[in-house]
Amino acid sequence: MQVTTDYIHHAARLARQIHLEAAMGGTPAPDADFYKTLAKALNDIAESLETMAKRRD
């Protein structure tokens, strides 16, 4: 099974964008898209870890 990392990369890009905006003097404000993407990324990570654990057994 190929591990998908699209949502992980997308969440990282959004986090960097929020950080950059805060560094430029803005208020860091994650929006709904950030949390939605983060949730999908974390689900992908969890599923991948579970798959890898099953392969070990």
Short mmCIF file of N, CA and C in Angstrom, two decimals:
data_model
loop_
_atom_site.label_atom_id
_atom_site.label_comp_id
_atom_site.label_asym_id
_atom_site.label_seq_id
_atom_site.Cartn_x
_atom_site.Cartn_y
_atom_site.Cartn_z
N MET A 1 0.84 -1.19 0.00
CA MET A 1 0.00 0.00 0.00
C MET A 1 0.88 1.24 0.00
N GLN A 2 0.63 2.13 -0.93
CA GLN A 2 1.38 3.38 -1.02
C GLN A 2 0.84 4.36 0.01
N VAL A 3 1.72 4.97 0.76
CA VAL A 3 1.32 5.96 1.75
C VAL A 3 1.11 7.30 1.04
N THR A 4 -0.06 7.90 1.25
CA THR A 4 -0.34 9.19 0.65
C THR A 4 0.08 10.30 1.62
N THR A 5 0.72 11.30 1.07
CA THR A 5 1.20 12.39 1.91
C THR A 5 0.66 13.74 1.46
N ASP A 6 -0.30 13.75 0.57
CA ASP A 6 -0.84 15.01 0.05
C ASP A 6 -1.38 15.91 1.16
N TYR A 7 -2.22 15.35 2.02
CA TYR A 7 -2.80 16.17 3.08
C TYR A 7 -1.75 16.59 4.10
N ILE A 8 -0.77 15.76 4.33
CA ILE A 8 0.30 16.10 5.26
C ILE A 8 1.07 17.30 4.74
N HIS A 9 1.43 17.26 3.47
CA HIS A 9 2.15 18.39 2.87
C HIS A 9 1.29 19.65 2.84
N HIS A 10 0.01 19.48 2.54
CA HIS A 10 -0.88 20.63 2.48
C HIS A 10 -1.02 21.27 3.86
N ALA A 11 -1.15 20.46 4.90
CA ALA A 11 -1.25 21.00 6.26
C ALA A 11 0.04 21.72 6.65
N ALA A 12 1.17 21.18 6.24
CA ALA A 12 2.44 21.84 6.53
C ALA A 12 2.53 23.20 5.83
N ARG A 13 2.08 23.27 4.57
CA ARG A 13 2.08 24.54 3.85
C ARG A 13 1.19 25.57 4.54
N LEU A 14 0.00 25.14 4.96
CA LEU A 14 -0.90 26.06 5.64
C LEU A 14 -0.31 26.55 6.96
N ALA A 15 0.34 25.64 7.69
CA ALA A 15 0.97 26.03 8.95
C ALA A 15 2.09 27.04 8.71
N ARG A 16 2.89 26.82 7.66
CA ARG A 16 3.95 27.77 7.34
C ARG A 16 3.38 29.12 6.94
N GLN A 17 2.27 29.11 6.22
CA GLN A 17 1.62 30.36 5.82
C GLN A 17 1.13 31.12 7.05
N ILE A 18 0.52 30.44 7.99
CA ILE A 18 0.06 31.08 9.22
C ILE A 18 1.24 31.64 10.00
N HIS A 19 2.33 30.88 10.07
CA HIS A 19 3.52 31.35 10.77
C HIS A 19 4.10 32.59 10.09
N LEU A 20 4.16 32.59 8.77
CA LEU A 20 4.68 33.73 8.03
C LEU A 20 3.84 34.97 8.28
N GLU A 21 2.52 34.81 8.25
CA GLU A 21 1.64 35.94 8.51
C GLU A 21 1.85 36.50 9.91
N ALA A 22 2.06 35.61 10.88
CA ALA A 22 2.32 36.06 12.26
C ALA A 22 3.66 36.77 12.35
N ALA A 23 4.66 36.27 11.63
CA ALA A 23 5.98 36.88 11.66
C ALA A 23 5.98 38.27 11.03
N MET A 24 5.06 38.50 10.11
CA MET A 24 4.96 39.80 9.44
C MET A 24 4.13 40.79 10.26
N GLY A 25 3.76 40.41 11.46
CA GLY A 25 3.02 41.31 12.34
C GLY A 25 1.54 41.04 12.40
N GLY A 26 1.10 40.06 11.68
CA GLY A 26 -0.32 39.72 11.70
C GLY A 26 -0.66 38.85 12.89
N THR A 27 -1.91 38.61 13.08
CA THR A 27 -2.37 37.73 14.14
C THR A 27 -2.52 36.33 13.56
N PRO A 28 -1.82 35.35 14.15
CA PRO A 28 -1.96 33.99 13.62
C PRO A 28 -3.39 33.49 13.83
N ALA A 29 -4.05 33.18 12.76
CA ALA A 29 -5.45 32.75 12.85
C ALA A 29 -5.71 31.58 11.91
N PRO A 30 -5.54 30.36 12.42
CA PRO A 30 -5.88 29.22 11.58
C PRO A 30 -7.38 29.25 11.25
N ASP A 31 -7.70 28.96 10.00
CA ASP A 31 -9.10 28.96 9.60
C ASP A 31 -9.64 27.54 9.53
N ALA A 32 -10.89 27.43 9.13
CA ALA A 32 -11.53 26.12 9.07
C ALA A 32 -10.81 25.19 8.09
N ASP A 33 -10.30 25.72 6.98
CA ASP A 33 -9.59 24.90 6.00
C ASP A 33 -8.33 24.29 6.63
N PHE A 34 -7.63 25.05 7.46
CA PHE A 34 -6.44 24.53 8.12
C PHE A 34 -6.80 23.34 9.00
N TYR A 35 -7.82 23.49 9.83
CA TYR A 35 -8.20 22.40 10.74
C TYR A 35 -8.74 21.19 9.98
N LYS A 36 -9.47 21.41 8.90
CA LYS A 36 -9.98 20.30 8.09
C LYS A 36 -8.82 19.53 7.47
N THR A 37 -7.86 20.25 6.91
CA THR A 37 -6.71 19.61 6.28
C THR A 37 -5.85 18.92 7.33
N LEU A 38 -5.68 19.55 8.47
CA LEU A 38 -4.90 18.94 9.56
C LEU A 38 -5.54 17.64 10.02
N ALA A 39 -6.84 17.63 10.15
CA ALA A 39 -7.54 16.42 10.57
C ALA A 39 -7.34 15.29 9.55
N LYS A 40 -7.45 15.62 8.26
CA LYS A 40 -7.25 14.61 7.22
C LYS A 40 -5.80 14.10 7.24
N ALA A 41 -4.86 15.01 7.44
CA ALA A 41 -3.45 14.61 7.48
C ALA A 41 -3.19 13.68 8.65
N LEU A 42 -3.74 14.01 9.80
CA LEU A 42 -3.55 13.15 10.97
C LEU A 42 -4.20 11.79 10.78
N ASN A 43 -5.35 11.76 10.12
CA ASN A 43 -5.99 10.47 9.81
C ASN A 43 -5.11 9.65 8.88
N ASP A 44 -4.52 10.28 7.87
CA ASP A 44 -3.62 9.58 6.95
C ASP A 44 -2.43 9.00 7.71
N ILE A 45 -1.87 9.79 8.61
CA ILE A 45 -0.71 9.33 9.39
C ILE A 45 -1.11 8.14 10.26
N ALA A 46 -2.25 8.25 10.94
CA ALA A 46 -2.71 7.16 11.81
C ALA A 46 -2.96 5.88 11.02
N GLU A 47 -3.61 6.00 9.87
CA GLU A 47 -3.87 4.83 9.04
C GLU A 47 -2.57 4.19 8.57
N SER A 48 -1.61 5.00 8.19
CA SER A 48 -0.32 4.48 7.74
C SER A 48 0.41 3.75 8.86
N LEU A 49 0.39 4.33 10.06
CA LEU A 49 1.04 3.68 11.20
C LEU A 49 0.35 2.36 11.55
N GLU A 50 -0.98 2.33 11.48
CA GLU A 50 -1.70 1.09 11.75
C GLU A 50 -1.37 0.03 10.71
N THR A 51 -1.28 0.43 9.44
CA THR A 51 -0.94 -0.51 8.37
C THR A 51 0.46 -1.06 8.58
N MET A 52 1.40 -0.20 8.94
CA MET A 52 2.76 -0.66 9.17
C MET A 52 2.83 -1.60 10.37
N ALA A 53 2.05 -1.32 11.40
CA ALA A 53 2.03 -2.18 12.59
C ALA A 53 1.48 -3.55 12.24
N LYS A 54 0.47 -3.60 11.39
CA LYS A 54 -0.12 -4.89 10.99
C LYS A 54 0.86 -5.70 10.17
N ARG A 55 1.67 -5.03 9.35
CA ARG A 55 2.66 -5.74 8.53
C ARG A 55 3.74 -6.39 9.39
N ARG A 56 4.04 -5.75 10.52
CA ARG A 56 5.08 -6.28 11.42
C ARG A 56 4.64 -7.58 12.07
N ASP A 57 3.34 -7.68 12.38
CA ASP A 57 2.83 -8.85 13.11
C ASP A 57 2.85 -10.09 12.31
#
